[in-house]
PDB file of C-alpha atoms in Angstrom:
ATOM      1  CA  MET R   1       0.000   0.000   0.000  1.00  0.00           C
ATOM      2  CA  ILE R   2       2.817   2.414   0.879  1.00  0.00           C
ATOM      3  CA  GLY R   3       4.539   1.432  -2.382  1.00  0.00           C
ATOM      4  CA  LYS R   4       1.444   2.351  -4.422  1.00  0.00           C
ATOM      5  CA  LEU R   5       1.059   5.629  -2.549  1.00  0.00           C
ATOM      6  CA  ARG R   6       4.742   6.407  -3.148  1.00  0.00           C
ATOM      7  CA  ALA R   7       4.361   5.665  -6.879  1.00  0.00           C
ATOM      8  CA  LYS R   8       1.263   7.900  -7.105  1.00  0.00           C
ATOM      9  CA  LEU R   9       3.064  10.702  -5.270  1.00  0.00           C
ATOM     10  CA  ILE R  10       6.073  10.423  -7.564  1.00  0.00           C
ATOM     11  CA  LEU R  11       3.798  10.382 -10.603  1.00  0.00           C
ATOM     12  CA  ALA R  12       1.947  13.487  -9.371  1.00  0.00           C
ATOM     13  CA  ALA R  13       5.243  15.272  -8.703  1.00  0.00           C
ATOM     14  CA  MET R  14       6.610  14.378 -12.131  1.00  0.00           C
ATOM     15  CA  LEU R  15       3.439  15.469 -13.906  1.00  0.00           C
ATOM     16  CA  SER R  16       3.502  18.740 -11.974  1.00  0.00           C
ATOM     17  CA  LEU R  17       7.129  19.256 -12.923  1.00  0.00           C
ATOM     18  CA  LEU R  18       6.337  18.454 -16.553  1.00  0.00           C
ATOM     19  CA  LEU R  19       3.484  20.974 -16.532  1.00  0.00           C
ATOM     20  CA  VAL R  20       5.654  23.710 -14.999  1.00  0.00           C
ATOM     21  CA  LEU R  21       8.492  23.067 -17.458  1.00  0.00           C
ATOM     22  CA  THR R  22       6.055  23.082 -20.397  1.00  0.00           C
ATOM     23  CA  VAL R  23       4.557  26.405 -19.292  1.00  0.00           C
ATOM     24  CA  ILE R  24       8.005  27.951 -18.792  1.00  0.00           C
ATOM     25  CA  PHE R  25       9.198  26.662 -22.149  1.00  0.00           C
ATOM     26  CA  GLY R  26       6.051  27.972 -23.845  1.00  0.00           C
ATOM     27  CA  VAL R  27       6.379  31.433 -22.325  1.00  0.00           C
ATOM     28  CA  VAL R  28      10.078  31.642 -23.220  1.00  0.00           C
ATOM     29  CA  GLY R  29       9.289  30.517 -26.786  1.00  0.00           C
ATOM     30  CA  ILE R  30       6.556  33.136 -27.195  1.00  0.00           C
ATOM     31  CA  LEU R  31       8.770  35.900 -25.801  1.00  0.00           C
ATOM     32  CA  ASN R  32      11.634  34.782 -28.044  1.00  0.00           C
ATOM     33  CA  TYR R  33       9.403  34.889 -31.130  1.00  0.00           C
ATOM     34  CA  GLN R  34       8.077  38.336 -30.189  1.00  0.00           C
ATOM     35  CA  LYS R  35      11.642  39.628 -29.793  1.00  0.00           C
ATOM     36  CA  ILE R  36      12.646  38.202 -33.167  1.00  0.00           C
ATOM     37  CA  THR R  37       9.716  39.860 -34.941  1.00  0.00           C
ATOM     38  CA  ALA R  38      10.185  43.152 -33.058  1.00  0.00           C
ATOM     39  CA  ASP R  39      13.853  43.299 -34.083  1.00  0.00           C
ATOM     40  CA  ALA R  40      12.998  42.506 -37.700  1.00  0.00           C
ATOM     41  CA  ASP R  41      10.207  45.096 -37.724  1.00  0.00           C
ATOM     42  CA  SER R  42      12.588  47.695 -36.340  1.00  0.00           C
ATOM     43  CA  ILE R  43      15.056  47.072 -39.169  1.00  0.00           C
ATOM     44  CA  LEU R  44      12.225  47.102 -41.696  1.00  0.00           C
ATOM     45  CA  SER R  45      11.015  50.402 -40.242  1.00  0.00           C
ATOM     46  CA  LEU R  46      14.466  51.866 -40.755  1.00  0.00           C
ATOM     47  CA  LEU R  47      14.532  50.605 -44.349  1.00  0.00           C
ATOM     48  CA  GLN R  48      11.011  51.933 -44.918  1.00  0.00           C
ATOM     49  CA  SER R  49      11.968  55.392 -43.673  1.00  0.00           C
ATOM     50  CA  ASN R  50      14.771  55.428 -46.282  1.00  0.00           C
ATOM     51  CA  ASP R  51      12.596  54.089 -49.120  1.00  0.00           C
ATOM     52  CA  GLY R  52      13.944  50.537 -49.113  1.00  0.00           C
ATOM     53  CA  ARG R  53      17.630  51.096 -48.394  1.00  0.00           C
ATOM     54  CA  PHE R  54      20.000  52.144 -45.658  1.00  0.00           C
ATOM     55  CA  SER R  55      21.155  55.761 -45.667  1.00  0.00           C
ATOM     56  CA  ASP R  56      24.303  56.586 -47.556  1.00  0.00           C
ATOM     57  CA  PHE R  57      27.671  56.225 -45.861  1.00  0.00           C
ATOM     58  CA  PRO R  58      29.749  57.738 -44.460  1.00  0.00           C
ATOM     59  CA  SER R  59      27.957  60.435 -42.534  1.00  0.00           C
ATOM     60  CA  PRO R  60      29.801  63.646 -41.599  1.00  0.00           C
ATOM     61  CA  ASP R  61      30.589  62.384 -38.078  1.00  0.00           C
ATOM     62  CA  GLY R  62      31.716  58.976 -39.358  1.00  0.00           C
ATOM     63  CA  LYS R  63      28.824  57.157 -37.707  1.00  0.00           C
ATOM     64  CA  PRO R  64      26.015  55.435 -39.568  1.00  0.00           C
ATOM     65  CA  PRO R  65      22.924  57.655 -39.902  1.00  0.00           C
ATOM     66  CA  MET R  66      20.474  55.373 -38.084  1.00  0.00           C
ATOM     67  CA  GLY R  67      18.184  58.057 -36.698  1.00  0.00           C
ATOM     68  CA  ASP R  68      16.587  57.106 -33.400  1.00  0.00           C
ATOM     69  CA  HIS R  69      17.349  53.416 -33.876  1.00  0.00           C
ATOM     70  CA  ARG R  70      20.004  51.750 -31.735  1.00  0.00           C
ATOM     71  CA  PHE R  71      21.759  49.465 -34.188  1.00  0.00           C
ATOM     72  CA  SER R  72      25.299  48.337 -34.744  1.00  0.00           C
ATOM     73  CA  PRO R  73      27.255  50.282 -37.368  1.00  0.00           C
ATOM     74  CA  GLU R  74      27.659  46.912 -39.126  1.00  0.00           C
ATOM     75  CA  LEU R  75      23.918  46.553 -39.734  1.00  0.00           C
ATOM     76  CA  PRO R  76      23.907  47.845 -43.337  1.00  0.00           C
ATOM     77  CA  TYR R  77      26.712  45.454 -44.221  1.00  0.00           C
ATOM     78  CA  GLU R  78      25.326  42.323 -42.562  1.00  0.00           C
ATOM     79  CA  THR R  79      21.666  42.738 -43.489  1.00  0.00           C
ATOM     80  CA  ARG R  80      20.268  40.882 -46.486  1.00  0.00           C
ATOM     81  CA  TYR R  81      17.094  42.325 -47.961  1.00  0.00           C
ATOM     82  CA  PHE R  82      15.243  42.998 -51.185  1.00  0.00           C
ATOM     83  CA  SER R  83      12.341  45.182 -52.256  1.00  0.00           C
ATOM     84  CA  VAL R  84       9.595  45.250 -54.842  1.00  0.00           C
ATOM     85  CA  PHE R  85       7.749  48.428 -55.869  1.00  0.00           C
ATOM     86  CA  LEU R  86       4.377  48.112 -57.596  1.00  0.00           C
ATOM     87  CA  THR R  87       1.674  50.364 -58.934  1.00  0.00           C
ATOM     88  CA  SER R  88      -1.583  50.452 -57.019  1.00  0.00           C
ATOM     89  CA  GLY R  89      -2.900  48.155 -59.755  1.00  0.00           C
ATOM     90  CA  GLY R  90      -0.220  45.563 -59.039  1.00  0.00           C
ATOM     91  CA  ARG R  91       2.118  46.158 -61.985  1.00  0.00           C
ATOM     92  CA  VAL R  92       5.799  45.807 -61.042  1.00  0.00           C
ATOM     93  CA  LEU R  93       7.679  49.100 -61.245  1.00  0.00           C
ATOM     94  CA  SER R  94      11.032  47.977 -59.898  1.00  0.00           C
ATOM     95  CA  VAL R  95      12.745  45.159 -58.079  1.00  0.00           C
ATOM     96  CA  ASN R  96      15.908  45.621 -56.041  1.00  0.00           C
ATOM     97  CA  THR R  97      17.794  42.406 -55.239  1.00  0.00           C
ATOM     98  CA  GLY R  98      21.212  44.034 -54.945  1.00  0.00           C
ATOM     99  CA  LYS R  99      21.576  43.271 -51.242  1.00  0.00           C
ATOM    100  CA  ILE R 100      20.753  39.562 -51.381  1.00  0.00           C
ATOM    101  CA  ALA R 101      22.199  36.667 -53.351  1.00  0.00           C
ATOM    102  CA  ALA R 102      19.576  34.010 -52.625  1.00  0.00           C
ATOM    103  CA  VAL R 103      16.701  35.776 -54.411  1.00  0.00           C
ATOM    104  CA  ASP R 104      16.456  36.683 -58.076  1.00  0.00           C
ATOM    105  CA  THR R 105      13.966  39.078 -59.680  1.00  0.00           C
ATOM    106  CA  ASP R 106      11.339  36.442 -60.483  1.00  0.00           C
ATOM    107  CA  THR R 107      11.475  35.013 -56.966  1.00  0.00           C
ATOM    108  CA  ALA R 108      11.198  38.514 -55.487  1.00  0.00           C
ATOM    109  CA  ILE R 109       8.078  39.157 -57.574  1.00  0.00           C
ATOM    110  CA  ARG R 110       6.576  35.838 -56.408  1.00  0.00           C
ATOM    111  CA  TYR R 111       7.236  36.772 -52.783  1.00  0.00           C
ATOM    112  CA  ALA R 112       5.635  40.170 -53.376  1.00  0.00           C
ATOM    113  CA  GLY R 113       2.554  38.471 -54.798  1.00  0.00           C
ATOM    114  CA  SER R 114       2.256  36.210 -51.760  1.00  0.00           C
ATOM    115  CA  ALA R 115       2.697  39.177 -49.398  1.00  0.00           C
ATOM    116  CA  LEU R 116      -0.045  41.111 -51.180  1.00  0.00           C
ATOM    117  CA  ALA R 117      -2.316  38.060 -51.198  1.00  0.00           C
ATOM    118  CA  ALA R 118      -1.878  37.739 -47.422  1.00  0.00           C
ATOM    119  CA  GLY R 119      -3.454  41.180 -47.064  1.00  0.00           C
ATOM    120  CA  LYS R 120      -1.331  42.145 -44.042  1.00  0.00           C
ATOM    121  CA  ASP R 121       1.044  45.063 -43.502  1.00  0.00           C
ATOM    122  CA  ARG R 122       3.664  42.803 -41.918  1.00  0.00           C
ATOM    123  CA  GLY R 123       4.325  39.106 -41.888  1.00  0.00           C
ATOM    124  CA  PHE R 124       6.601  36.263 -42.882  1.00  0.00           C
ATOM    125  CA  ALA R 125       6.997  34.722 -46.319  1.00  0.00           C
ATOM    126  CA  ASP R 126       9.142  31.679 -45.626  1.00  0.00           C
ATOM    127  CA  ASP R 127      11.994  33.090 -43.520  1.00  0.00           C
ATOM    128  CA  TYR R 128      11.679  36.599 -44.941  1.00  0.00           C
ATOM    129  CA  ARG R 129       9.984  39.189 -42.737  1.00  0.00           C
ATOM    130  CA  TYR R 130       8.202  41.758 -44.866  1.00  0.00           C
ATOM    131  CA  THR R 131       6.453  45.081 -44.613  1.00  0.00           C
ATOM    132  CA  VAL R 132       3.958  46.484 -47.097  1.00  0.00           C
ATOM    133  CA  TYR R 133       3.313  50.206 -47.285  1.00  0.00           C
ATOM    134  CA  GLU R 134       2.016  52.728 -49.775  1.00  0.00           C
ATOM    135  CA  THR R 135       3.770  55.915 -50.871  1.00  0.00           C
ATOM    136  CA  ASN R 136       2.618  58.315 -53.599  1.00  0.00           C
ATOM    137  CA  GLY R 137       0.133  55.776 -54.952  1.00  0.00           C
ATOM    138  CA  GLU R 138       2.784  53.050 -55.168  1.00  0.00           C
ATOM    139  CA  ILE R 139       2.909  49.859 -53.129  1.00  0.00           C
ATOM    140  CA  HIS R 140       6.313  49.174 -51.607  1.00  0.00           C
ATOM    141  CA  ILE R 141       7.211  45.781 -50.161  1.00  0.00           C
ATOM    142  CA  ILE R 142      10.501  45.245 -48.367  1.00  0.00           C
ATOM    143  CA  PHE R 143      11.653  41.751 -47.428  1.00  0.00           C
ATOM    144  CA  LEU R 144      14.277  41.132 -44.762  1.00  0.00           C
ATOM    145  CA  ASP R 145      16.180  37.825 -44.724  1.00  0.00           C
ATOM    146  CA  TYR R 146      15.685  36.496 -41.196  1.00  0.00           C
ATOM    147  CA  SER R 147      16.550  32.870 -41.960  1.00  0.00           C
ATOM    148  CA  ARG R 148      19.453  32.761 -39.491  1.00  0.00           C
ATOM    149  CA  GLU R 149      17.282  33.998 -36.619  1.00  0.00           C
ATOM    150  CA  MET R 150      14.406  31.681 -37.562  1.00  0.00           C
ATOM    151  CA  ARG R 151      16.765  28.672 -37.741  1.00  0.00           C
ATOM    152  CA  SER R 152      17.967  29.532 -34.255  1.00  0.00           C
ATOM    153  CA  PHE R 153      14.363  29.842 -33.042  1.00  0.00           C
ATOM    154  CA  ARG R 154      13.416  26.485 -34.568  1.00  0.00           C
ATOM    155  CA  ALA R 155      16.505  24.877 -32.975  1.00  0.00           C
ATOM    156  CA  PHE R 156      15.319  26.224 -29.624  1.00  0.00           C
ATOM    157  CA  LEU R 157      11.884  24.674 -30.187  1.00  0.00           C
ATOM    158  CA  ILE R 158      13.355  21.328 -31.221  1.00  0.00           C
ATOM    159  CA  THR R 159      15.673  21.303 -28.217  1.00  0.00           C
ATOM    160  CA  GLY R 160      12.764  22.031 -25.902  1.00  0.00           C
ATOM    161  CA  ALA R 161      10.660  19.331 -27.504  1.00  0.00           C
ATOM    162  CA  ALA R 162      13.491  16.822 -27.075  1.00  0.00           C
ATOM    163  CA  VAL R 163      13.222  17.047 -23.290  1.00  0.00           C
ATOM    164  CA  PRO R 164      11.352  13.965 -22.036  1.00  0.00           C
ATOM    165  CA  ARG R 165       7.655  14.739 -22.351  1.00  0.00           C
ATOM    166  CA  ASP R 166       5.957  11.752 -20.752  1.00  0.00           C
ATOM    167  CA  GLU R 167       5.833  10.558 -17.176  1.00  0.00           C
ATOM    168  CA  LYS R 168       7.173   7.062 -17.968  1.00  0.00           C
ATOM    169  CA  SER R 169      10.481   8.364 -19.320  1.00  0.00           C
ATOM    170  CA  LEU R 170      10.730  10.662 -16.306  1.00  0.00           C
ATOM    171  CA  LEU R 171       9.932   7.859 -13.864  1.00  0.00           C
ATOM    172  CA  ILE R 172      12.516   5.546 -15.362  1.00  0.00           C
ATOM    173  CA  THR R 173      15.256   7.919 -14.283  1.00  0.00           C
ATOM    174  CA  VAL R 174      13.999   7.942 -10.670  1.00  0.00           C
ATOM    175  CA  SER R 175      14.603   4.891  -8.517  1.00  0.00           C
ATOM    176  CA  PHE R 176      14.120   4.455  -4.794  1.00  0.00           C
ATOM    177  CA  PRO R 177      15.353   1.621  -2.614  1.00  0.00           C
ATOM    178  CA  ALA R 178      12.533  -0.684  -1.525  1.00  0.00           C
TER     179      ALA R 178
END
């Protein structure tokens, strides 16, 4: 009888621990994702304010002209992005793929079509975070390559999912003398 009670108590403790760890992991994952998207949106906002590019370098004081943003001076050199400008009717005016090697003009136009079809101002198309905005009757879409950050996020999720998730695998690791 004491053995059964001990087993039930251990099972309850392990399930409680599993629940707490799952909640903590979930909250950390959500906060991590929000930080990733906030950082990407901040970079996209900077690109949007400069019509799809970083400001020219060098500035008179030798520092990158980043405005109110707090970014590394290396940001323009390490950031991969592309943009597509369209008429309000959807006809392509220009495509700029000069700051990315993985996307050609046709692929950029396909991504722009999927971003417009989504009907949102911001979102993800594969691992590219995008923003859609209108200026002077033209639709501008800027895509930011966030594949490195998304791979890291997915690795975090996979690592968290690899932690034992059922009470039997947790109980196997716990042994008490009889």
